[in-house]
Amino acid sequence: MEKTQNNKAWFLVLPVLVIVAFSAVIPLMTVVNYSVNDTFGNNEFFWAGLEWFDEMVHSSRLHEALGRQTLFSAIILAIEVPLGIFVALNMPKKGFWASLVLVLMALPLLIPFNVVGTIWQIFGRTDIGLLGRGLKALGLDYNYTSDPLDAWITVIVMDVWHWTSLVALLCYAGLQSIPQAYYQAARIDQASRWAVFRYIELPKMKGVLLIAVLLRFMDSFMIYTEPFVVTGGGPGNSTTFLSIDLVKMAVGQFDLGPAAAFSIMYFLVILLVSWVFYTVMTNLDRSQTDIPEAM
Amino acid sequence: MAQITLKNLAHSYLPNPQSETDYALKEMDHVWQDGGAYALLGSSGCGKTTLLNIISGLLTPSHGRVLFGDRDVTDATTAERNIAQVFQFPVVYDTMNVRDNLAFPLKNRGKDAAYIKARVDQIARMIGMEAWLDRKAQGLTADAKQKISLGRGMVREDVNAILFDEPLTVIDPHMKWELRTQLKELHRQFGHTMIYVTHDQTEALTFAQKVVVMYEGRVVQMGTPEELFERPAHTFVGYFIGSPGMNFLEADVQGDRALLPGGETVMLGAHYGPVAGRVQIGIRPEHATLVASGGLPLTIRRIEDVGRHRLVRGEVMGRPLNVVMPEGMPVEGLPQVAFAPQKINVYADDWRVVPQEEGAA
C-alpha cells in the first residue's frame, strides 16, 4: 500500500528555517553580494562579476597566507594528535588523581582566546616575561617580535598548550570506554604494550580521533585571536594567517569586494578539506568492515 | 599441565577487610585435578569470576596461595602461568583478520610460521570459521566473534588450563549445543584442565565431570552431577540444582525419623546422631510421590504439564512442596504425599548432616 504523503509537516520545519536564514543564510548572502560588487562607500554598488574572485585566485598575498596557514595546521595536527594520545594513555584511570588531572587538563580550554594570547604575549616578552627572560638567561637569542622563527615557535607552542587538552580528553574518553576484558585478553595472549596500543587502544579510539582531527583542523585553520594578540601577524607577514589577512583586508583596508571573495573561498577550502578528512577516515573504516552477507 | 591447588585462598576487594562480609571469596582449600573438566556454577555475584581471575592470574588474591603442581604461582603473571581464558563477551582484535586473531597468542610466543599456520587451520576447522579466515574481524556477528575468542583460547596446545567465563552467553541456542559438544570433544582429545564458569545448571551438568557450586563467596560443594543431585551438601545446592529445586521442610530429627511441627513422622533412610540448630529435611520432587494414604496431607495448588512429566505444586502444612509425577499417572484420589526414605537428606543450619552409617563407612 502506498503511504499517504502529508506535506503539511514541512510547516513544522519553518521556524528553524527562519532562524537559520537570519543567523546564517542572509549574512552569507550579504558576503556573496559584496563579492560580486564594487563599492566606493555611500552604499553605492557596481557590478563587478567574478573580477574579485579572479584577482584573489591569482593573488600572491593570498597564496602566501594559505601556505602559512596550511603549514601551521599541519604542524599543529602533527604535534597535538600524537601528544594528546600520549597524554591520554598516561592519565590516571580512576580515583582522586583522575579527577584532579581532568580538571587540570580542562583548564586551558576554559580560558578565553584573547586571554590565552595575552598570557603568552607577556610570558614570551624578553623584558618582563618568564619564558622570554628565562630563555635569554640561558643564552638563547629569543625574540618573537623580531625573529619569524621565534614567532612561529611561540604561536605553535601556545596552540599546543591551549588545545592538546582537547585531543587528550577526547582520547581519554575513548580509552575509558574500552572494556577491561580486552586488556585481560591481551594479557592472556601475552601481547606487548605496543601490541595493546596498536590492536586494542588505537582501533577503539578511531572514532574520537576522527572528531579530534576534524576539530583541530578546522579550529587551527581558522585561528585568529591568539596569534593576533601575540604577534599581530608579524614580524613582517610571517605569522599572518588567513583570518588575520582577511580582517586586515576587510576592516583595515576596507576592500570589501576582494575580502568577500576571499572569505567565500576560505570557507569553501575549509569545507572541502573537512569533507576530504571525513570521507577518507570513514572509508578507511568501511573497507575494513565491508563483509558480504554469507553466514 | 598441572594440578591446581588453592591453599587457604581468600580475596577481598577492600584494602582492610574487617568482617566476613567484606570478602568476595571466603577462605577455601581445593585441589583441581590435572585434566579435569570442571564447571563453576553459582548465581550472579557469588564470586565465580573472582575465583577464575585468581586462577588465571588477572587478579592477585589478598590471602592464601595458588599452586600449579608444586610451583607457587600466586605472584606469577598470566603469561608465566600459561593459561588461556575466554571471556563472557567476545574480545577480538578489530583491525586484524580472523587468521591473525587466531594466530596472535602463538605469534606473541614466537612460534614458527609453519606451525602457526597448521594450528590456525586446525582451530578454524573446529570452530567452523575456515571460510572466514581472511576477513576482518570487525563487523562480524557477536557469535562469530565469540567463536574467534574461543578459538584463540584453544589455539595453544601447551596451556596449563583453559578457563571459560560464561563463554556462551551471546551465542544462540543451537550453536550453544554445538560449541559445548566441541569443547567436550576437545577436552577428550587434548586432556587440558578446563574450568567453565556458568550460572546455567544444564550447561554445567552437561559439560563437566565435576561441578563446583559457589554461594556467597564460598564453594559449597564440589562433586559429580549425581552427587549434587542425590546429596546436596548445602540447601543452596538443593535449590539451585534441579528443576524445580529440592523441597525443604522444618523438622526435628531423632534417630531415623523426623518429626514435623504438625506431629507427623517421616521415616528417614538412615540413622542420625543428635542434630542441633535449624533442622530441615530435604527431598527432591522426583523422589516424592502422591499416595492414597500413609503420607503427609498435601494441598494441591496447581498442576503443570511439562512434557515428559507433570509437576504438582502444592503445600504441606503451609510450606510449598513440589512433586514430579510420571506422565499418565492420575492425581485424583491421592491426597497425600510420601517420600522415598533413602533419598531424604537432613540439614542443620543449611549444611547437610552426615548420617551415622555413612560417616562411619
XYZ file of C-alpha atoms in Angstrom:
656
model
C 0.000 0.000 0.000
C 1.166 3.479 -0.816
C 1.967 5.598 2.175
C -0.065 8.754 2.267
C 2.123 11.792 1.951
C 1.281 14.731 4.148
C 3.383 17.688 3.159
C 1.895 19.852 5.869
C 4.627 18.509 8.113
C 7.011 20.870 6.341
C 5.388 23.767 8.163
C 6.846 22.387 11.382
C 10.319 22.955 9.976
C 9.537 26.542 9.151
C 10.683 28.156 12.447
C 14.064 26.505 12.106
C 14.349 27.647 8.515
C 13.580 31.226 9.534
C 16.141 31.199 12.344
C 18.813 29.628 10.176
C 18.029 32.130 7.448
C 18.628 35.078 9.746
C 21.621 33.582 11.509
C 23.466 32.094 8.562
C 21.955 32.304 5.107
C 21.250 36.038 4.949
C 24.655 37.141 6.349
C 26.335 34.704 3.980
C 24.360 36.098 1.071
C 25.457 39.612 2.063
C 29.017 38.412 1.716
C 28.171 36.871 -1.645
C 26.662 40.201 -2.668
C 29.833 42.078 -1.668
C 31.975 39.595 -3.533
C 30.366 40.348 -6.898
C 30.128 44.111 -6.499
C 32.445 47.047 -6.153
C 31.731 49.933 -3.833
C 33.228 53.284 -3.041
C 31.103 53.822 0.012
C 27.771 55.647 0.354
C 26.068 52.322 -0.118
C 26.625 52.520 -3.851
C 27.433 49.237 -5.582
C 28.692 48.496 -9.064
C 28.515 45.072 -10.618
C 31.932 43.502 -10.764
C 31.111 39.898 -11.703
C 33.815 37.412 -10.873
C 36.546 40.012 -11.021
C 37.362 39.827 -7.313
C 37.487 36.065 -7.377
C 39.825 36.203 -10.340
C 42.024 38.682 -8.536
C 42.081 36.679 -5.301
C 42.806 33.356 -7.013
C 45.886 34.928 -8.562
C 46.867 36.975 -5.528
C 50.294 36.051 -4.208
C 49.336 37.605 -0.879
C 46.545 35.072 -0.504
C 48.753 32.234 -1.719
C 51.350 33.032 0.892
C 48.781 33.285 3.668
C 47.271 29.973 2.549
C 50.715 28.390 2.547
C 51.442 29.637 6.067
C 48.029 28.533 7.193
C 48.427 25.024 5.779
C 51.868 24.665 7.313
C 50.545 25.866 10.653
C 47.618 23.406 10.670
C 49.876 20.553 9.571
C 52.355 21.231 12.381
C 49.558 21.623 14.936
C 47.997 18.290 13.956
C 51.359 16.542 13.818
C 52.132 17.640 17.366
C 48.768 17.743 19.119
C 47.320 14.423 17.955
C 50.237 12.157 18.983
C 50.872 14.229 22.102
C 47.199 14.112 23.051
C 47.140 10.333 22.631
C 50.297 10.012 24.680
C 48.912 12.179 27.472
C 45.600 10.287 27.462
C 47.401 6.945 27.731
C 49.273 8.161 30.778
C 46.411 9.813 32.599
C 45.263 8.043 35.779
C 42.185 5.949 35.115
C 40.292 6.391 38.370
C 40.368 7.844 41.846
C 41.335 11.262 43.165
C 44.197 11.765 40.732
C 41.981 11.051 37.734
C 39.579 13.826 38.784
C 42.396 16.235 39.520
C 44.126 15.605 36.209
C 40.829 16.001 34.344
C 40.276 19.415 35.911
C 43.858 20.485 35.178
C 43.537 19.292 31.601
C 40.282 21.157 31.111
C 41.674 24.468 32.415
C 43.355 25.717 29.211
C 40.127 25.018 27.312
C 38.180 27.324 29.617
C 40.369 30.372 29.083
C 39.059 32.971 26.596
C 41.104 33.077 23.415
C 42.342 36.636 23.770
C 43.373 35.929 27.346
C 45.409 32.960 26.086
C 47.021 35.314 23.607
C 47.733 37.894 26.309
C 49.184 35.274 28.649
C 51.664 34.149 26.018
C 52.324 37.636 24.784
C 53.508 38.582 28.269
C 55.044 35.168 29.027
C 57.273 35.428 25.973
C 58.407 39.022 26.442
C 62.134 39.275 26.930
C 61.861 42.201 29.357
C 59.187 41.035 31.812
C 58.033 37.563 30.616
C 59.156 34.482 32.495
C 59.686 32.482 29.312
C 61.422 35.240 27.394
C 63.724 36.227 30.217
C 64.375 32.605 31.089
C 65.454 31.800 27.539
C 67.575 34.906 27.477
C 69.215 33.920 30.750
C 70.069 30.569 29.157
C 71.907 32.489 26.498
C 69.379 31.907 23.724
C 68.707 34.686 21.279
C 64.924 34.590 21.571
C 62.645 37.386 20.474
C 59.262 36.654 18.965
C 58.709 40.228 17.901
C 61.701 40.366 15.601
C 62.543 36.773 14.657
C 60.000 34.986 12.396
C 61.113 31.528 13.581
C 60.733 32.535 17.238
C 57.318 33.982 16.440
C 56.255 30.708 14.794
C 57.562 28.627 17.666
C 55.734 30.817 20.169
C 52.441 30.632 18.296
C 52.717 26.870 17.859
C 53.678 26.211 21.477
C 50.800 28.420 22.548
C 48.336 26.453 20.430
C 49.724 23.160 21.689
C 49.344 24.429 25.248
C 45.831 25.610 24.556
C 44.404 22.713 22.581
C 46.299 19.465 23.257
C 43.960 19.036 26.230
C 41.017 18.732 23.882
C 42.638 15.869 21.963
C 43.762 14.259 25.209
C 40.318 14.460 26.801
C 38.633 13.031 23.717
C 41.151 10.176 23.582
C 40.760 9.645 27.315
C 37.022 9.240 26.869
C 37.692 6.754 24.084
C 40.124 4.802 26.225
C 37.782 4.713 29.214
C 35.109 3.075 27.098
C 37.287 0.034 26.346
C 36.035 -2.897 28.440
C 38.544 -4.418 30.866
C 38.142 -7.786 29.149
C 40.190 -6.502 26.200
C 43.175 -5.763 28.411
C 42.722 -9.056 30.223
C 42.560 -10.953 26.954
C 45.711 -9.188 25.818
C 47.487 -10.281 28.975
C 46.328 -13.855 28.426
C 47.560 -13.641 24.827
C 50.864 -12.216 26.058
C 50.565 -9.133 23.900
C 53.293 -6.495 24.209
C 52.492 -2.935 25.326
C 52.885 -1.805 21.748
C 50.515 -4.526 20.514
C 47.920 -3.471 23.086
C 48.148 0.087 21.765
C 48.236 -0.916 18.115
C 45.481 -3.543 18.145
C 43.203 -2.503 21.007
C 43.567 1.112 22.054
C 44.159 2.781 18.698
C 41.316 0.998 16.860
C 38.922 1.730 19.731
C 39.945 5.403 19.707
C 39.440 5.806 15.985
C 36.012 7.403 16.316
C 37.092 10.059 18.791
C 40.330 10.626 16.902
C 38.352 11.446 13.772
C 36.465 14.081 15.725
C 39.664 15.382 17.316
C 41.451 15.711 13.963
C 38.459 17.424 12.371
C 38.011 19.888 15.225
C 41.689 20.681 15.469
C 41.981 21.110 11.736
C 39.023 23.455 11.457
C 39.947 25.499 14.507
C 43.610 25.818 13.612
C 42.765 26.674 10.022
C 40.516 29.487 11.231
C 42.800 30.653 14.029
C 42.722 34.398 14.574
C 42.648 35.768 18.096
C 45.665 34.189 19.766
C 48.326 34.909 17.097
C 46.756 38.308 16.511
C 47.210 39.213 20.179
C 50.737 37.761 20.401
C 52.366 38.728 17.107
C 49.755 40.772 15.269
C 50.690 38.719 12.206
C 54.324 39.738 12.338
C 57.196 40.130 12.269
C 56.534 41.259 8.705
C 53.862 38.960 7.427
C 55.459 35.836 8.859
C 52.549 34.857 11.101
C 49.780 36.436 9.045
C 47.369 33.522 8.725
C 44.301 33.572 6.528
C 41.937 35.063 9.126
C 44.365 37.771 10.103
C 44.914 38.665 6.482
C 41.191 38.647 5.837
C 40.484 41.032 8.700
C 43.293 43.330 7.527
C 41.781 43.380 4.075
C 38.169 43.845 5.124
C 38.387 46.068 8.159
C 41.838 47.624 7.752
C 41.806 48.464 4.067
C 38.028 48.352 3.566
C 38.426 46.310 0.407
C 35.014 44.750 0.860
C 34.775 43.103 -2.538
C 38.098 41.250 -2.524
C 37.648 40.406 1.169
C 34.212 38.906 0.478
C 35.585 36.834 -2.391
C 38.458 35.798 -0.140
C 36.167 34.708 2.670
C 33.941 32.666 0.386
C 36.934 30.816 -0.979
C 38.284 30.418 2.553
C 35.001 28.886 3.649
C 34.974 26.514 0.684
C 38.531 25.379 1.371
C 37.684 24.504 4.986
C 34.543 22.714 3.879
C 36.444 20.812 1.217
C 39.326 19.749 3.439
C 36.985 18.720 6.254
C 34.967 16.683 3.811
C 38.100 15.014 2.485
C 39.252 14.159 6.030
C 35.888 12.786 6.954
C 35.452 10.756 3.793
C 38.934 9.298 3.902
C 38.656 8.308 7.536
C 35.173 6.830 7.320
C 36.057 4.974 4.127
C 39.106 3.560 5.816
C 36.669 2.188 8.338
C 34.246 0.853 5.781
C 36.795 -1.047 3.730
C 37.623 -2.954 6.882
C 34.079 -3.817 7.811
C 32.833 -4.498 4.328
C 31.691 -8.064 4.712
C 29.391 -9.819 2.322
C 26.447 -11.472 3.974
C 27.305 -15.136 3.976
C 26.791 -16.731 7.329
C 49.647 -29.170 32.513
C 49.318 -29.266 36.201
C 47.120 -29.865 39.133
C 45.805 -26.613 40.572
C 45.820 -26.217 44.326
C 44.140 -23.371 46.171
C 45.593 -23.068 49.649
C 43.710 -21.041 52.282
C 42.670 -18.833 49.430
C 40.504 -15.793 50.115
C 40.017 -12.486 48.410
C 38.668 -9.110 49.363
C 38.468 -6.131 47.052
C 38.675 -3.840 50.088
C 42.069 -2.776 51.424
C 41.225 -3.626 55.056
C 38.561 -6.312 55.228
C 37.012 -6.403 58.686
C 34.290 -8.994 58.762
C 33.498 -11.994 56.620
C 31.051 -9.995 54.507
C 33.953 -7.888 53.219
C 35.326 -10.893 51.391
C 34.293 -11.611 47.822
C 35.792 -15.054 48.313
C 35.759 -16.709 51.717
C 38.661 -18.872 52.693
C 38.844 -22.106 50.725
C 41.074 -25.114 50.218
C 40.645 -27.021 46.994
C 42.522 -29.194 44.593
C 41.591 -29.202 40.920
C 42.830 -32.374 39.257
C 45.030 -32.161 36.201
C 42.974 -32.771 33.093
C 39.633 -32.427 34.787
C 36.611 -30.720 33.267
C 35.119 -28.525 35.949
C 32.102 -26.307 35.927
C 31.919 -23.423 38.330
C 28.263 -22.893 38.999
C 26.508 -20.242 41.021
C 24.182 -17.283 40.778
C 25.465 -13.874 39.688
C 27.764 -12.158 42.141
C 28.757 -15.253 44.080
C 32.448 -14.888 43.295
C 32.810 -17.189 40.291
C 34.606 -14.682 38.108
C 36.786 -13.555 41.011
C 37.918 -17.133 41.569
C 38.534 -17.608 37.868
C 40.596 -14.433 37.589
C 42.674 -15.517 40.576
C 43.428 -18.839 38.927
C 44.375 -17.166 35.646
C 46.469 -14.521 37.388
C 44.482 -11.487 36.294
C 43.847 -10.890 39.978
C 46.228 -11.438 42.876
C 44.427 -12.899 45.892
C 44.603 -10.914 49.114
C 45.086 -14.094 51.143
C 46.421 -17.589 50.523
C 48.380 -19.263 47.761
C 47.752 -20.694 44.314
C 49.854 -23.675 43.254
C 50.276 -25.241 39.823
C 51.671 -28.674 40.545
C 54.281 -27.971 43.193
C 55.034 -24.483 41.979
C 53.683 -21.474 43.854
C 52.310 -19.150 41.184
C 50.441 -16.722 43.453
C 52.548 -13.791 42.269
C 53.240 -15.097 38.775
C 51.835 -13.227 35.777
C 49.227 -14.646 33.479
C 51.866 -15.271 30.842
C 54.070 -17.226 33.249
C 51.133 -19.358 34.289
C 50.470 -20.205 30.654
C 46.729 -20.117 30.922
C 44.099 -19.484 28.299
C 40.909 -17.671 29.179
C 37.750 -16.922 27.256
C 35.549 -14.095 28.453
C 31.829 -13.622 28.662
C 31.709 -11.093 25.863
C 33.653 -11.541 22.668
C 37.088 -9.987 22.569
C 38.532 -9.755 19.095
C 41.248 -7.556 17.663
C 39.129 -5.494 15.274
C 41.800 -4.439 12.838
C 43.189 -7.942 12.317
C 41.626 -10.560 10.128
C 40.317 -13.784 11.613
C 43.538 -15.655 10.848
C 45.723 -13.121 12.628
C 43.341 -13.094 15.560
C 43.706 -16.831 15.973
C 47.456 -16.700 15.426
C 48.015 -13.801 17.827
C 48.781 -15.812 21.030
C 51.145 -18.067 19.074
C 52.934 -15.182 17.354
C 53.443 -13.429 20.667
C 55.150 -16.549 21.939
C 57.429 -16.701 18.937
C 56.208 -19.934 17.356
C 57.373 -20.597 13.804
C 55.193 -19.697 10.856
C 54.548 -23.207 9.561
C 53.361 -24.406 12.938
C 51.146 -21.361 13.369
C 49.539 -21.892 10.001
C 48.810 -25.552 10.628
C 47.444 -24.870 14.082
C 45.273 -21.958 12.973
C 43.805 -24.029 10.156
C 43.017 -26.811 12.586
C 41.304 -24.474 15.052
C 39.420 -22.692 12.271
C 38.032 -26.025 11.128
C 36.975 -26.826 14.651
C 35.059 -23.595 15.174
C 33.711 -23.623 11.620
C 35.377 -20.400 10.510
C 37.636 -21.724 7.725
C 35.881 -19.693 5.065
C 36.273 -16.552 7.121
C 39.995 -16.651 7.818
C 40.870 -13.697 5.616
C 38.023 -11.462 6.744
C 38.495 -8.541 9.059
C 37.213 -9.430 12.491
C 35.443 -6.107 12.826
C 31.804 -6.207 11.812
C 31.348 -9.929 12.314
C 28.289 -11.039 14.268
C 28.570 -11.495 18.034
C 28.581 -15.266 17.845
C 31.189 -15.317 15.092
C 33.335 -13.056 17.270
C 32.823 -15.276 20.272
C 33.851 -18.285 18.208
C 37.063 -16.446 17.389
C 37.567 -15.766 21.111
C 37.028 -19.439 21.838
C 39.417 -20.368 19.071
C 42.058 -18.020 20.423
C 41.637 -19.629 23.821
C 42.214 -23.068 22.382
C 44.941 -22.365 19.877
C 47.827 -23.007 22.264
C 48.431 -26.686 22.898
C 50.709 -26.440 25.904
C 48.479 -24.435 28.248
C 48.106 -25.440 31.882
C 44.392 -24.859 31.830
C 41.684 -23.240 29.755
C 39.238 -21.079 31.656
C 35.844 -20.139 30.282
C 33.885 -17.301 31.851
C 30.294 -17.842 30.720
C 31.514 -18.008 27.140
C 28.244 -18.953 25.511
C 26.088 -16.099 26.828
C 25.973 -14.348 23.469
C 25.667 -17.461 21.347
C 22.261 -18.558 20.108
C 20.843 -21.819 21.469
C 21.507 -24.312 18.667
C 25.068 -23.048 18.342
C 25.482 -23.378 22.106
C 24.912 -27.099 21.920
C 27.320 -27.472 19.073
C 30.084 -25.457 20.709
C 29.649 -27.169 24.042
C 29.924 -30.535 22.327
C 33.068 -29.337 20.599
C 34.542 -28.205 23.885
C 33.889 -31.610 25.402
C 35.402 -33.258 22.360
C 38.427 -31.019 22.660
C 38.762 -31.921 26.289
C 38.678 -35.607 25.448
C 41.260 -35.117 22.705
C 43.836 -32.968 24.460
C 43.081 -33.502 28.120
C 43.515 -29.874 29.121
C 42.242 -28.890 32.522
C 39.125 -26.888 31.792
C 37.204 -24.664 34.145
C 33.904 -23.448 32.894
C 32.020 -20.711 34.716
C 28.295 -20.599 34.243
C 25.061 -19.842 36.034
C 23.180 -22.303 33.855
C 22.902 -25.688 35.527
C 22.205 -27.564 32.300
C 25.374 -26.156 30.819
C 27.348 -27.085 33.929
C 25.949 -30.586 34.250
C 26.437 -31.480 30.590
C 29.923 -30.055 30.301
C 31.662 -31.064 33.466
C 32.856 -34.180 35.183
C 32.853 -32.241 38.394
C 30.658 -29.320 39.253
C 31.772 -26.749 41.785
C 28.831 -24.895 43.279
C 29.512 -21.484 44.745
C 27.285 -19.483 47.040
C 28.083 -16.118 48.598
C 31.802 -16.339 48.005
C 32.112 -19.866 49.205
C 32.478 -23.192 47.441
C 29.594 -25.091 48.979
C 30.060 -28.339 47.098
C 32.414 -29.892 44.587
C 31.094 -33.105 43.154
C 29.789 -35.089 40.228
C 26.394 -34.100 38.847
C 24.969 -37.198 40.511
C 26.335 -36.245 43.926
C 24.898 -32.773 43.591
C 21.549 -34.232 42.758
C 21.434 -37.012 45.352
C 23.306 -35.478 48.251
C 23.443 -31.687 48.077
C 25.876 -30.530 50.745
C 24.028 -27.253 51.288
C 20.412 -26.203 50.907
C 21.543 -23.754 48.195
C 22.776 -26.669 46.081
C 19.413 -28.320 46.640
C 17.564 -25.232 45.419
C 19.932 -24.411 42.609
C 20.378 -27.821 41.016
C 17.284 -29.477 39.669
C 14.172 -28.027 38.180
C 12.321 -27.352 40.336
C 14.734 -27.422 43.248
C 14.654 -29.542 46.345
C 11.771 -29.333 48.813
C 12.635 -28.450 52.382
C 10.519 -28.981 55.494
C 11.300 -27.919 59.034
C 11.644 -30.967 61.235
C 13.053 -32.347 64.425
C 15.318 -35.288 63.685
C 15.603 -38.085 66.202
C 17.477 -41.232 65.228
C 15.964 -42.498 61.999
C 12.822 -40.431 61.986
C 11.876 -36.788 61.509
C 9.067 -35.199 63.483
C 7.266 -32.441 61.653
C 5.744 -29.497 63.534
C 2.250 -30.850 62.836
C 3.031 -34.045 64.722
C 3.515 -36.253 61.635
C 6.514 -38.532 61.428
C 8.648 -39.107 58.350
C 10.897 -42.167 58.222
C 14.467 -41.468 57.204
C 16.662 -43.904 55.336
C 19.481 -43.646 57.838
C 20.208 -43.098 61.471
C 21.290 -39.678 62.698
C 23.037 -38.601 65.848
C 21.835 -35.559 67.761
C 21.263 -32.666 65.352
C 21.350 -29.077 66.576
C 20.473 -25.730 65.009
C 17.757 -25.062 62.446
C 16.931 -28.537 61.166
C 15.300 -29.238 57.820
C 14.731 -32.335 55.772
C 15.213 -32.086 52.035
C 13.604 -34.204 49.355
C 13.790 -33.918 45.574
C 10.439 -33.527 43.781
C 11.488 -36.575 41.758
C 11.619 -38.662 44.943
C 8.216 -37.680 46.241
C 5.059 -39.495 45.140
C 1.368 -38.978 45.626
C -0.264 -41.728 47.621
C -3.766 -42.573 48.865
C -2.722 -42.843 52.481
C 0.256 -43.208 54.793
C 1.924 -39.951 53.837
C 1.607 -36.267 54.605
C -1.547 -34.340 53.696
C -0.940 -32.327 50.539
C -2.969 -29.375 49.320
C -2.580 -29.206 45.557
C -2.380 -25.660 44.199
C -1.520 -26.231 40.589
C -0.542 -28.922 38.131
C 1.826 -28.079 35.280
C 2.286 -30.316 32.302
C 5.928 -30.033 31.260
C 6.097 -32.639 28.540
C 7.533 -35.902 29.754
C 6.201 -35.487 33.263
C 3.771 -33.462 35.281
C 4.678 -31.108 38.030
C 2.379 -30.914 41.025
C 2.760 -27.751 43.038
C 1.207 -27.915 46.459
C 1.579 -27.237 50.141
C 2.282 -29.353 53.162
C 1.362 -27.624 56.376
C 1.625 -24.246 54.715
C 5.041 -24.983 53.199
C 5.382 -25.199 49.423
C 6.186 -28.643 48.124
C 6.634 -29.858 44.562
C 6.137 -33.375 43.271
C 7.175 -34.709 39.883
C 4.610 -37.195 38.577
C 5.253 -39.587 35.713
C 3.146 -38.862 32.667
C -0.257 -40.507 32.591
C -0.417 -41.189 36.306
C -3.691 -39.930 37.779
C -3.597 -37.327 40.505
C -7.220 -37.747 41.610
C -7.821 -39.694 44.799
C -4.254 -39.349 46.001
C -4.472 -36.704 48.721
C -1.183 -37.425 50.401
C 2.497 -37.292 49.567
C 5.149 -39.819 50.541
C 8.941 -39.611 50.332
C 11.485 -42.294 49.429
C 13.293 -42.642 52.781
C 16.714 -43.312 51.261
C 16.510 -40.077 49.273
C 15.866 -37.772 52.207
C 18.721 -35.552 53.340
C 18.920 -33.805 56.667
C 20.214 -30.250 57.030
C 21.263 -28.323 60.080
C 21.700 -24.570 59.581
C 21.677 -25.171 55.797
C 24.541 -27.690 55.816
C 23.944 -31.385 55.203
C 24.203 -33.679 58.212
C 26.073 -36.911 57.534
C 24.135 -39.937 58.773
C 25.925 -42.231 61.215
C 26.415 -45.199 58.855
C 27.781 -43.002 56.041
C 30.066 -41.210 58.447
C 31.372 -44.464 59.834
C 31.924 -46.034 56.435
